[in-house]
XYZ file of C-alpha atoms in Angstrom:
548
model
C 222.405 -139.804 173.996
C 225.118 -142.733 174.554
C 225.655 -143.549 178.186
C 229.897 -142.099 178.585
C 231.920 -145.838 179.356
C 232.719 -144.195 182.945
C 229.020 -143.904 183.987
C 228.243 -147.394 182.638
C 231.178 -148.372 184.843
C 230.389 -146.825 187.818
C 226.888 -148.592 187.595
C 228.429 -152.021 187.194
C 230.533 -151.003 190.035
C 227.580 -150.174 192.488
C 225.409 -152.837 191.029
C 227.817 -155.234 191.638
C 228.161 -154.339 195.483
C 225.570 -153.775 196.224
C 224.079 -156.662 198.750
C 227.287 -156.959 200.284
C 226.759 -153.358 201.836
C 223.021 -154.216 202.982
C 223.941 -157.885 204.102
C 223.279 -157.837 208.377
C 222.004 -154.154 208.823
C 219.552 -152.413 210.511
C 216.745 -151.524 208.336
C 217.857 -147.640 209.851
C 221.201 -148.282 208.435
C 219.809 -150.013 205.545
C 217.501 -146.705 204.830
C 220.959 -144.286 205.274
C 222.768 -147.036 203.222
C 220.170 -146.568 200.451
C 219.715 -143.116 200.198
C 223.534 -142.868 200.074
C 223.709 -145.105 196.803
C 221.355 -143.283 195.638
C 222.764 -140.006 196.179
C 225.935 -140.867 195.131
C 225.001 -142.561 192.119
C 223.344 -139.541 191.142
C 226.247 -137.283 191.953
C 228.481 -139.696 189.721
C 225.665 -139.883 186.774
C 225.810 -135.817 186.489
C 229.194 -135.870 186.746
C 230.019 -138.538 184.018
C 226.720 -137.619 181.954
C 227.555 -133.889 180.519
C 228.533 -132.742 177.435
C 231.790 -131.563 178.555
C 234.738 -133.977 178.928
C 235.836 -134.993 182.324
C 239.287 -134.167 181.866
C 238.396 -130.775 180.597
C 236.690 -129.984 183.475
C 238.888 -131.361 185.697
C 241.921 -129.138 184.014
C 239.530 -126.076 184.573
C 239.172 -126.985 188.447
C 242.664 -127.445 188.823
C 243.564 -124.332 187.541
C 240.831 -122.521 189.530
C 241.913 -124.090 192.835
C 245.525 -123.748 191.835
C 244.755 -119.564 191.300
C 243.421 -119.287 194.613
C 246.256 -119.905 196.201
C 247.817 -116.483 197.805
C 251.018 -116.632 196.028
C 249.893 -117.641 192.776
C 246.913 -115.209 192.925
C 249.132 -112.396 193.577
C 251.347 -113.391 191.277
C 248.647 -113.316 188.709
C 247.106 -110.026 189.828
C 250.535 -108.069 189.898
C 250.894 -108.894 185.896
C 247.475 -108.156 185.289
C 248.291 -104.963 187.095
C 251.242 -103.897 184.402
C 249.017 -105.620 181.354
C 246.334 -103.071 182.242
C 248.664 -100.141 182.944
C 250.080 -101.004 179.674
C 246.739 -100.942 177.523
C 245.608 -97.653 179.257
C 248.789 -96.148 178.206
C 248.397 -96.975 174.329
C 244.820 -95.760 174.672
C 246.219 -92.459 176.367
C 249.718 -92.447 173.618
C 246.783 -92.803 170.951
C 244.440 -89.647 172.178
C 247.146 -87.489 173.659
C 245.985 -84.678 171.180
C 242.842 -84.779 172.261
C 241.264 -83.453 175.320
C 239.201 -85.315 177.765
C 235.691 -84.179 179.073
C 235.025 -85.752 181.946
C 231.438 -83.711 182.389
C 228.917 -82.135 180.820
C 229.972 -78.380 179.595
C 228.300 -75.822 181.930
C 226.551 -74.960 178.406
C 226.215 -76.618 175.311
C 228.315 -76.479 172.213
C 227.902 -74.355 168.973
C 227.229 -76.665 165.950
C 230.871 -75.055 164.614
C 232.385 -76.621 167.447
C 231.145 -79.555 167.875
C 231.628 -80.573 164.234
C 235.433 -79.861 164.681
C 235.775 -81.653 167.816
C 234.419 -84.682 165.373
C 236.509 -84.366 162.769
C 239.744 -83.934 165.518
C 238.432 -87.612 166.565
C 238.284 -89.249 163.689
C 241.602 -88.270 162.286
C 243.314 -89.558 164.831
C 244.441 -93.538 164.698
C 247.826 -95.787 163.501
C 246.378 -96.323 160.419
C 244.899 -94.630 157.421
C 242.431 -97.195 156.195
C 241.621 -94.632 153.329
C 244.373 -96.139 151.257
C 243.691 -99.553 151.038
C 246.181 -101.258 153.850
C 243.517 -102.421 156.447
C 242.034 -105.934 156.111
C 238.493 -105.761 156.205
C 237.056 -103.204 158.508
C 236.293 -100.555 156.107
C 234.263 -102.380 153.237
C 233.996 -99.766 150.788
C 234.314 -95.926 150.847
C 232.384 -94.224 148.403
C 231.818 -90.107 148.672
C 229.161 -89.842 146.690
C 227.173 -92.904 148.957
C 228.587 -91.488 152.011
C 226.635 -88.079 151.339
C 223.626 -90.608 150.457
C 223.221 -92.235 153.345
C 223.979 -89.341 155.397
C 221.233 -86.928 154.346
C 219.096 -90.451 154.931
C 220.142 -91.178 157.875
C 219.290 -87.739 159.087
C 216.229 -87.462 157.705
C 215.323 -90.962 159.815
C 217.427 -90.487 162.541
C 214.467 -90.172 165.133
C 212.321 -92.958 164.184
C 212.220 -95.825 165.590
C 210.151 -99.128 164.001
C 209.203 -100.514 167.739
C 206.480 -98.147 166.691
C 204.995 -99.053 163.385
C 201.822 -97.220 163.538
C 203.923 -93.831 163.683
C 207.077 -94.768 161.306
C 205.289 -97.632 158.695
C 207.304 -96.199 155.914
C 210.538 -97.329 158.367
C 209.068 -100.401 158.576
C 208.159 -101.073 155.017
C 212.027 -100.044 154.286
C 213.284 -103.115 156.497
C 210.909 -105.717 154.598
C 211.634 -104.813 151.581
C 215.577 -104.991 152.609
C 214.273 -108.826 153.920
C 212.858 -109.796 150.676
C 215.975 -108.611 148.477
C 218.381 -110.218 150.868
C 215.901 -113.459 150.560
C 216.038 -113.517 146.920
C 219.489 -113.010 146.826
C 219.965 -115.978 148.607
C 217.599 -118.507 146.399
C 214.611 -118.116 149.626
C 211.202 -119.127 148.014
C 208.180 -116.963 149.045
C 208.176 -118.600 152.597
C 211.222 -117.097 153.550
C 211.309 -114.323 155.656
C 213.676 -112.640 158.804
C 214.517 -109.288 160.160
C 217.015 -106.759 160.342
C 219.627 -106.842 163.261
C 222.558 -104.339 164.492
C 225.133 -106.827 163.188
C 226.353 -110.209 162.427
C 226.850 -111.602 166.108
C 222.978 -110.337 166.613
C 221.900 -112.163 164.217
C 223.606 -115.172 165.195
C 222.934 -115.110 168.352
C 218.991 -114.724 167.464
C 219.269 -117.548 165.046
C 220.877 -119.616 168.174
C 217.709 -118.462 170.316
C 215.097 -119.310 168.003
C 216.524 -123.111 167.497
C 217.073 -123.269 171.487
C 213.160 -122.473 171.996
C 212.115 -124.298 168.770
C 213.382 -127.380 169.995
C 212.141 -127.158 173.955
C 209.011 -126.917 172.530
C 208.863 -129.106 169.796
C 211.248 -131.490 171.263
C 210.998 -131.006 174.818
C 215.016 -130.485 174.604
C 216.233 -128.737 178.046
C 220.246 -129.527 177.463
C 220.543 -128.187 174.095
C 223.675 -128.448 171.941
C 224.973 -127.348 168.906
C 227.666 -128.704 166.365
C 229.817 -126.056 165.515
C 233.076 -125.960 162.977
C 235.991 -124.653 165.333
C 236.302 -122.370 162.408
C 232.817 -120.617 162.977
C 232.954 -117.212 164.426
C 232.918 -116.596 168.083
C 229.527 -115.062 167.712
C 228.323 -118.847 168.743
C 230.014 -118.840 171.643
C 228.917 -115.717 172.997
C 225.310 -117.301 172.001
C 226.115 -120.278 173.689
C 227.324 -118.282 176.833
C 223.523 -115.811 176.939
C 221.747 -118.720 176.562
C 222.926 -122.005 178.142
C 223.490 -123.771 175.103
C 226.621 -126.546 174.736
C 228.739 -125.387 171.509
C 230.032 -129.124 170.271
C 233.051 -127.769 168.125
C 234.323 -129.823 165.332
C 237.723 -129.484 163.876
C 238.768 -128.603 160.361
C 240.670 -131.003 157.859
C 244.197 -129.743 158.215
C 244.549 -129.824 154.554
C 241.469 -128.073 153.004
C 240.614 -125.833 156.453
C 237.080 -127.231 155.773
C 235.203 -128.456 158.675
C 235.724 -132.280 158.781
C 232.464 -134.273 157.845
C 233.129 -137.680 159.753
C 233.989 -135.769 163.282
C 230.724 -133.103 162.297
C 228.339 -136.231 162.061
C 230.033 -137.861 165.074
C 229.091 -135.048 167.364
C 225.765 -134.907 166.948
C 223.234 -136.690 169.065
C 219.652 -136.099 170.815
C 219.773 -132.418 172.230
C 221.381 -131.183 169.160
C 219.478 -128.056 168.286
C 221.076 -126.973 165.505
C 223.966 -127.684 162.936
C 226.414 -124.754 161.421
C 228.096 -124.478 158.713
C 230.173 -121.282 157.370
C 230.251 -119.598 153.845
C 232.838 -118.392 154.384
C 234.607 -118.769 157.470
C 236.454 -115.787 158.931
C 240.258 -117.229 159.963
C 240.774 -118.910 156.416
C 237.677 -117.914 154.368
C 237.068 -121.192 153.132
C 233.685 -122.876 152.676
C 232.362 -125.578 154.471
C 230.395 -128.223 152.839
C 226.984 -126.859 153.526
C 225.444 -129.468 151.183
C 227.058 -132.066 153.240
C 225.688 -130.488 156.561
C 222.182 -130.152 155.169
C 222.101 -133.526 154.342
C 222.376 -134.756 158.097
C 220.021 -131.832 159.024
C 217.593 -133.533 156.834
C 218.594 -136.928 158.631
C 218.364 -135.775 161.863
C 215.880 -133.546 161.538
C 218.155 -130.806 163.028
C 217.952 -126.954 161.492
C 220.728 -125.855 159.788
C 222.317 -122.264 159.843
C 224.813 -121.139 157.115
C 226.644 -118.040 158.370
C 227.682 -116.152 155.250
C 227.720 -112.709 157.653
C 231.724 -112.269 156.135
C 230.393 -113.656 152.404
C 227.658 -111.053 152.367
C 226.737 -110.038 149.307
C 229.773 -111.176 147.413
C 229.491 -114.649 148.077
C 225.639 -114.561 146.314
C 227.002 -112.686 143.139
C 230.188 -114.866 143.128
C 228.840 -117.504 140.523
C 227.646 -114.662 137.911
C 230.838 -112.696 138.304
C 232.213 -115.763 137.124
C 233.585 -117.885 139.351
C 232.965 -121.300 140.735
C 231.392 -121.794 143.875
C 229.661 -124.775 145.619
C 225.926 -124.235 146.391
C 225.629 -122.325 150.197
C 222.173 -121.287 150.040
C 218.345 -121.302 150.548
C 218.262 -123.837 147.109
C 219.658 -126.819 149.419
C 216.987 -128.935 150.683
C 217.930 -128.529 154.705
C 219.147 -125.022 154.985
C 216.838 -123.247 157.475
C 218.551 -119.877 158.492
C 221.593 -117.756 156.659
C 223.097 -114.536 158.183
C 224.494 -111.891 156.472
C 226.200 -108.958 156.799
C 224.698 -105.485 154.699
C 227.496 -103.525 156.450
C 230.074 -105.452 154.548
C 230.050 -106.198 151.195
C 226.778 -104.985 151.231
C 228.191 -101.526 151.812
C 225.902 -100.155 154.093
C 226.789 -98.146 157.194
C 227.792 -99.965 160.309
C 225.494 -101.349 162.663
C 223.315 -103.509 159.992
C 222.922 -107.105 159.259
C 220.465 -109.828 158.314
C 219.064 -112.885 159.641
C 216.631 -115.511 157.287
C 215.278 -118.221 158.146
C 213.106 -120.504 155.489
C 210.151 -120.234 157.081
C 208.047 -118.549 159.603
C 208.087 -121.065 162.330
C 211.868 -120.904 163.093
C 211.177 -116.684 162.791
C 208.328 -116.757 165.330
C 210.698 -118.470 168.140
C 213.041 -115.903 167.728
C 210.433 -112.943 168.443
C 210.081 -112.200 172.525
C 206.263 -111.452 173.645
C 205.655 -110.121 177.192
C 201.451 -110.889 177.731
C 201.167 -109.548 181.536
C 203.229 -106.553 181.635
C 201.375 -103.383 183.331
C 202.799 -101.607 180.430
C 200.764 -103.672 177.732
C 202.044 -106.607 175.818
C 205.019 -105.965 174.446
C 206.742 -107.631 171.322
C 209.781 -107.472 170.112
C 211.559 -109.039 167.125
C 215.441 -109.184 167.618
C 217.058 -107.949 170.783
C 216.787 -103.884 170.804
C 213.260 -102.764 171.596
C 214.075 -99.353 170.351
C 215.756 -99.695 167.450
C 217.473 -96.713 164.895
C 215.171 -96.000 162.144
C 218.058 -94.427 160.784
C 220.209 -97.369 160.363
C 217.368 -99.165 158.264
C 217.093 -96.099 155.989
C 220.578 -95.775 155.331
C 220.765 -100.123 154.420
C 217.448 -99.827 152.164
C 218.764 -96.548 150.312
C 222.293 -98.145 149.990
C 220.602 -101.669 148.454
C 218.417 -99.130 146.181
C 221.544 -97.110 145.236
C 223.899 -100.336 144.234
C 221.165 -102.294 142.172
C 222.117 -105.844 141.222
C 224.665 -104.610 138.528
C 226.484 -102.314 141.329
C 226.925 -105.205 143.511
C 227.645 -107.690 140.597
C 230.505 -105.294 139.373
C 231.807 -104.612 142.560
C 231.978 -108.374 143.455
C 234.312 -108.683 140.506
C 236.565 -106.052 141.323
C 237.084 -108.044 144.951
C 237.535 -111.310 143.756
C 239.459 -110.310 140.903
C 241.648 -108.630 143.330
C 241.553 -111.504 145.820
C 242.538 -114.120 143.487
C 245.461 -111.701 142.268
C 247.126 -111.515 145.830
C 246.466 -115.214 146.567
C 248.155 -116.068 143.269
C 251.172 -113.725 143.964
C 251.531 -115.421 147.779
C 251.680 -118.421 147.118
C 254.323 -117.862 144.856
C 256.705 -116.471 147.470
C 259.282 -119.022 149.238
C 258.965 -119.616 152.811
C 254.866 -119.128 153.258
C 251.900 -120.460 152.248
C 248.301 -119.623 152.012
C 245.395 -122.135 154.118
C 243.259 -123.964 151.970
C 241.428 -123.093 149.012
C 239.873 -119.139 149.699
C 236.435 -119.229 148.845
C 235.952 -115.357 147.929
C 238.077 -112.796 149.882
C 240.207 -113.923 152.492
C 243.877 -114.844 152.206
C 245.225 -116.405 155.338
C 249.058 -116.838 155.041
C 251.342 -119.472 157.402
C 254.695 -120.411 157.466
C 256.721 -123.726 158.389
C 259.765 -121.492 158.083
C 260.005 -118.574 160.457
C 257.002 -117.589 163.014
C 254.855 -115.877 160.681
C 253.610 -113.443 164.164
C 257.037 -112.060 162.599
C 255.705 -111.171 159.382
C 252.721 -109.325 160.227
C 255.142 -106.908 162.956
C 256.806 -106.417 159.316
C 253.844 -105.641 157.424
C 252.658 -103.588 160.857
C 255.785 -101.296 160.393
C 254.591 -100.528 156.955
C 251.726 -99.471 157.154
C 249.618 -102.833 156.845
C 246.594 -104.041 159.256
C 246.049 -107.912 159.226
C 244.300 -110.220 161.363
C 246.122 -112.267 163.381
C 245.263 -115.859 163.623
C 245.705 -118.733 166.402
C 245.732 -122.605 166.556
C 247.792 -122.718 164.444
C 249.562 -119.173 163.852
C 248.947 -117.126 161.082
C 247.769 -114.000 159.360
C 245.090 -112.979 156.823
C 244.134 -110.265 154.732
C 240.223 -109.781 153.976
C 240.039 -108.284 150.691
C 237.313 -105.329 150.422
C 236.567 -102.979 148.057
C 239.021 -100.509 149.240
C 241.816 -102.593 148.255
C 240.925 -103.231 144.562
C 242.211 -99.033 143.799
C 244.906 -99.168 141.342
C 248.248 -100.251 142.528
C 247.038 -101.135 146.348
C 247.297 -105.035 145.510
C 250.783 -104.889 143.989
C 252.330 -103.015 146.913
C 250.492 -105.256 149.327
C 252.855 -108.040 147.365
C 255.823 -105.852 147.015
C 256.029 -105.871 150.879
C 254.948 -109.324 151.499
C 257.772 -110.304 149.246
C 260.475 -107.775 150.982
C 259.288 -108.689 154.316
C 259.777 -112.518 153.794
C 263.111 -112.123 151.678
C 264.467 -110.097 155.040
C 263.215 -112.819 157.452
C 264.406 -115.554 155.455
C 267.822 -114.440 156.391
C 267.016 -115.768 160.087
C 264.249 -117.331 160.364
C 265.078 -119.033 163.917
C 264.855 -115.419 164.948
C 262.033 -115.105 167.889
C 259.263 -112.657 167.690
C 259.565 -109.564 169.706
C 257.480 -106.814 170.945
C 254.022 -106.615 170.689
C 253.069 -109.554 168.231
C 254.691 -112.273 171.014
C 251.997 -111.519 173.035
C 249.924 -113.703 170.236
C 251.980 -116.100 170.312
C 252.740 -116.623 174.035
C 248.797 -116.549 174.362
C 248.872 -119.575 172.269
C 251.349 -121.558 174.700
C 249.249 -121.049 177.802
C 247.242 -123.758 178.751
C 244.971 -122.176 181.312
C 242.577 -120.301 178.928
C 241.098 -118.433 181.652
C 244.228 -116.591 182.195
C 244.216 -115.114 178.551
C 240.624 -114.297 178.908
C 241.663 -112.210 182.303
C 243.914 -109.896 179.861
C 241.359 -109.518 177.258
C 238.958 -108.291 180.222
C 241.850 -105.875 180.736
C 242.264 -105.169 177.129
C 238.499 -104.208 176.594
C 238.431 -102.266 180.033
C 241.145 -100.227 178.334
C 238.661 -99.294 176.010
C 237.008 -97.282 178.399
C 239.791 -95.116 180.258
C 239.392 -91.548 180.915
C 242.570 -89.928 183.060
C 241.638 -88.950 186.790
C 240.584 -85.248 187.445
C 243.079 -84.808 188.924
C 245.656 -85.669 186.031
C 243.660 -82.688 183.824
């Protein structure tokens, strides 16, 4: 690692005084004197010498210090106060048809009952994502798969492959659901992985295998990792469980690619591992995974593609027909690829995949406990316990698509994709992000505040992401949306909806979307992640006894 320019000049500083502070003392005072320096140069080093900035840490103290102050901390808590009230009261607004139960029944249920408590449940919600007007979320809705992987699911719905000597069939399901996820992404016969509960698991195992990989093959204690800004938060959260520096790396503000000069520039000698997406989730564009393999090679740093949003579209996107640079196991330096079966794979929720290209990287992900009263336990992702059922349900929903049911389907997406992206970008006043790789549209304007557009598109019906940094939307094309006529109204409004804000397009967002965009404008990020705490504690309101 390069010495920063203020610790080399804070050593040329001490150096340089260094016998005028002993000249005529004590050997006592020379002793303190010493073990000052020394103490203080050390303080200094750990200071300059970390991988965050100065000034970034410095902003974060300020702000801390500045929050404790009384009036600024009460300030603070009294608006946190209404932002809370507020969330509880759209999660209250959103179930007032429903009736709480606060504790168990004084006796159980009839099946009847229960089944049309379920039902009352799941009907209620803003939006219908049946029809087609949700971006991503709901990946594909089949009845007659539905009633599949039900009756499979129930049939596995107690097992549990922690225990392979009682459920081996269970466990025979999730290698072969390894293997065809391996050969769908050009592995060779040393490839290999496991199943996980979803895409930030596997991430975040991929993240602990390269941590422990390199502390023992490298002796690396201060890990890093060089991350596109674009890559999915998963890293973060990876970074946060288990110590590790995320190095982020802009995009080019033209292509919404990661940029190659500032991705080489960040590495250095506790980088663990190099990331790359396919695609990435604000713009869905692809980064140059080639390009990133290359220095992987160099450096002889891993690489991990994360394709969990290309899933299995992004492997059949070539045969449907369409051109796609190389993302995969076939690129000499690609050691790990997650992917998402609950996507475009359409199995049920709660299923994903992590590969790596061979066993070595695989084996530093597993935890083993040797001295445990309890026996030695292994375990290969982060449940112990894990649902059987869940496995089932992904291996019978592989089985049930074949290779022609996913090709077909992967047509009908991109097909559809390419349709809306076509039709944007022919509308005045917006403009789509950089080249889509498969089935995300993200949509900006230089016009009006585009926060505008989606409150538009929210009032009809329509559910897109919002993104930040800079401000836009995006619709993530699934299966759901390539139904006859779903794509064409999707336009119809996008076109109405601009037309209508193009009559004032100074006009300032109101109502709920200016909370995205005030978010934005606040530079003390720890504020915003105060009201998402809020936000997610929302989640989990029940009224007071009392209020019953």
């Amino acid at each position: 690692m390069r010495t920063p320019v203020v610790a080399q000049n804070l050593g040329i500083f001490i150096t340089g005084n260094i016998n005028r502070l002993f000249v005529n003392r004590e050997p006592w005072q020379v002793a303190t004197l010493t073990a000052t320096a020394v103490l203080s140069a050390a303080w200094l080093w750990n200071f300059a010498n970390q991988e965050e900035s100065i000034w970034l840490r410095s902003k974060k103290k300020f702000f801390q210090y500045v929050k404790k102050l009384p009036s600024v901390r009460h300030k603070i808590d009294e608006e946190l106060s209404k932002t809370n009230q507020n969330f509880e009261n759209e999660i209250s607004k959103s179930c007032a048809e429903l009736y709480y139960n606060l504790e168990l029944p004084e006796n159980g249920l009839s099946n009847e009952k229960i089944l049309k408590l379920v039902d009352q449940h799941l009907r209620i919600g803003n939006y219908d994502w049946r029809d087609g007007r949700v971006s991503g979320a709901i990946y594909g809705f089949h009845e007659e798969l539905v009633d599949l992987v039900t009756k499979v699911y129930g049939k596995a719905s107690y097992t549990n492959p922690l225990h392979p000597d009682i459920f081996p069939g269970v466990c025979k399901m999730e290698a072969e659901v390894i293997r065809m996820a391996c050969k769908l992404f050009q592995g060779g016969p040393n490839t290999c992985g496991t199943m996980t509960s979803g895409g930030t698991e596997s991430i975040i195992l991929a993240c602990k295998a390269y941590r422990d990989y390199a502390r023992e093959q490298k002796g690396i204690t201060k890990a890093n990792m060089v991350v596109p800004r674009t890559a999915h938060a998963a890293f973060d959260k990876a970074a946060q469980y288990f110590n590790i520096h995320v190095r982020y790396v802009n995009v080019d503000t033209e292509s919404y690619e990661v940029n190659l000069k500032a991705f080489k520039k960040a590495i250095n000698g506790n980088t663990i591992l190099l990331v790359g997406s396919a695609p990435n989730f604000p713009y869905g564009t692809l980064d140059d995974i080639e390009a990133i393999a290359a220095l992987g090679l160099k450096y002889d740093i891993p690489v991990h593609v994360d394709a969990c949003l290309g899933s299995f579209v992004i492997v059949f996107a070539r045969e449907a027909g369409y051109k796609l640079r190389r993302f995969d196991f076939s690129i000499p330096g690609v050691t790990s690829i997650s992917a998402d079966t609950h996507k475009y794979g359409f199995a049920p929720k709660g299923s994903s995949v992590i590969l790596y290209s061979d066993k070595k990287f695989r084996n530093h992900q597993f935890t083993v406990t040797t001295d445990w009263p309890g026996g030695v336990y292994g375990s290969p992702t982060v449940n112990g316990s894990r649902a059987g059922g869940i496995i089932a349900a992904c291996w019978a929903t592989m089985m049930s698509y074949g290779h022609n049911g996913y090709l077909e389907a992967t047509k009908r997406i991109l097909d559809t994709a390419r349709y809306i992206e076509q039709g944007v970008r022919k509308i005045n006043g917006i403009f789509v992000f950089g080249q889509p790789a498969t089935s995300v549209i993200a949509i900006g304007s230089h016009v009006f505040d585009v926060f505008r557009l989606s409150d538009a598109l929210c009032k009809l019906g329509w559910n897109l992401n919002t993104l930040q940094f800079p401000s836009g939307i995006h619709i993530c094309v699934t299966d759901m949306h390539t139904a006859s006529g779903i794509a064409d109204k999707f336009l119809v409004d996008v076109r109405a909806s601009v037309a209508e804000l193009m009559k004032d397009p100074q006009q300032p967002v109101t109502g709920k979307m200016a909370i995205y965009g005030m978010a934005q404008s606040i530079s003390d990020r720890s504020v915003v992640g105060e009201v998402t705490r809020c936000y997610l504690n929302s989640m989990y309101y029940t009224p007071p006894l009392d209020e019953l």
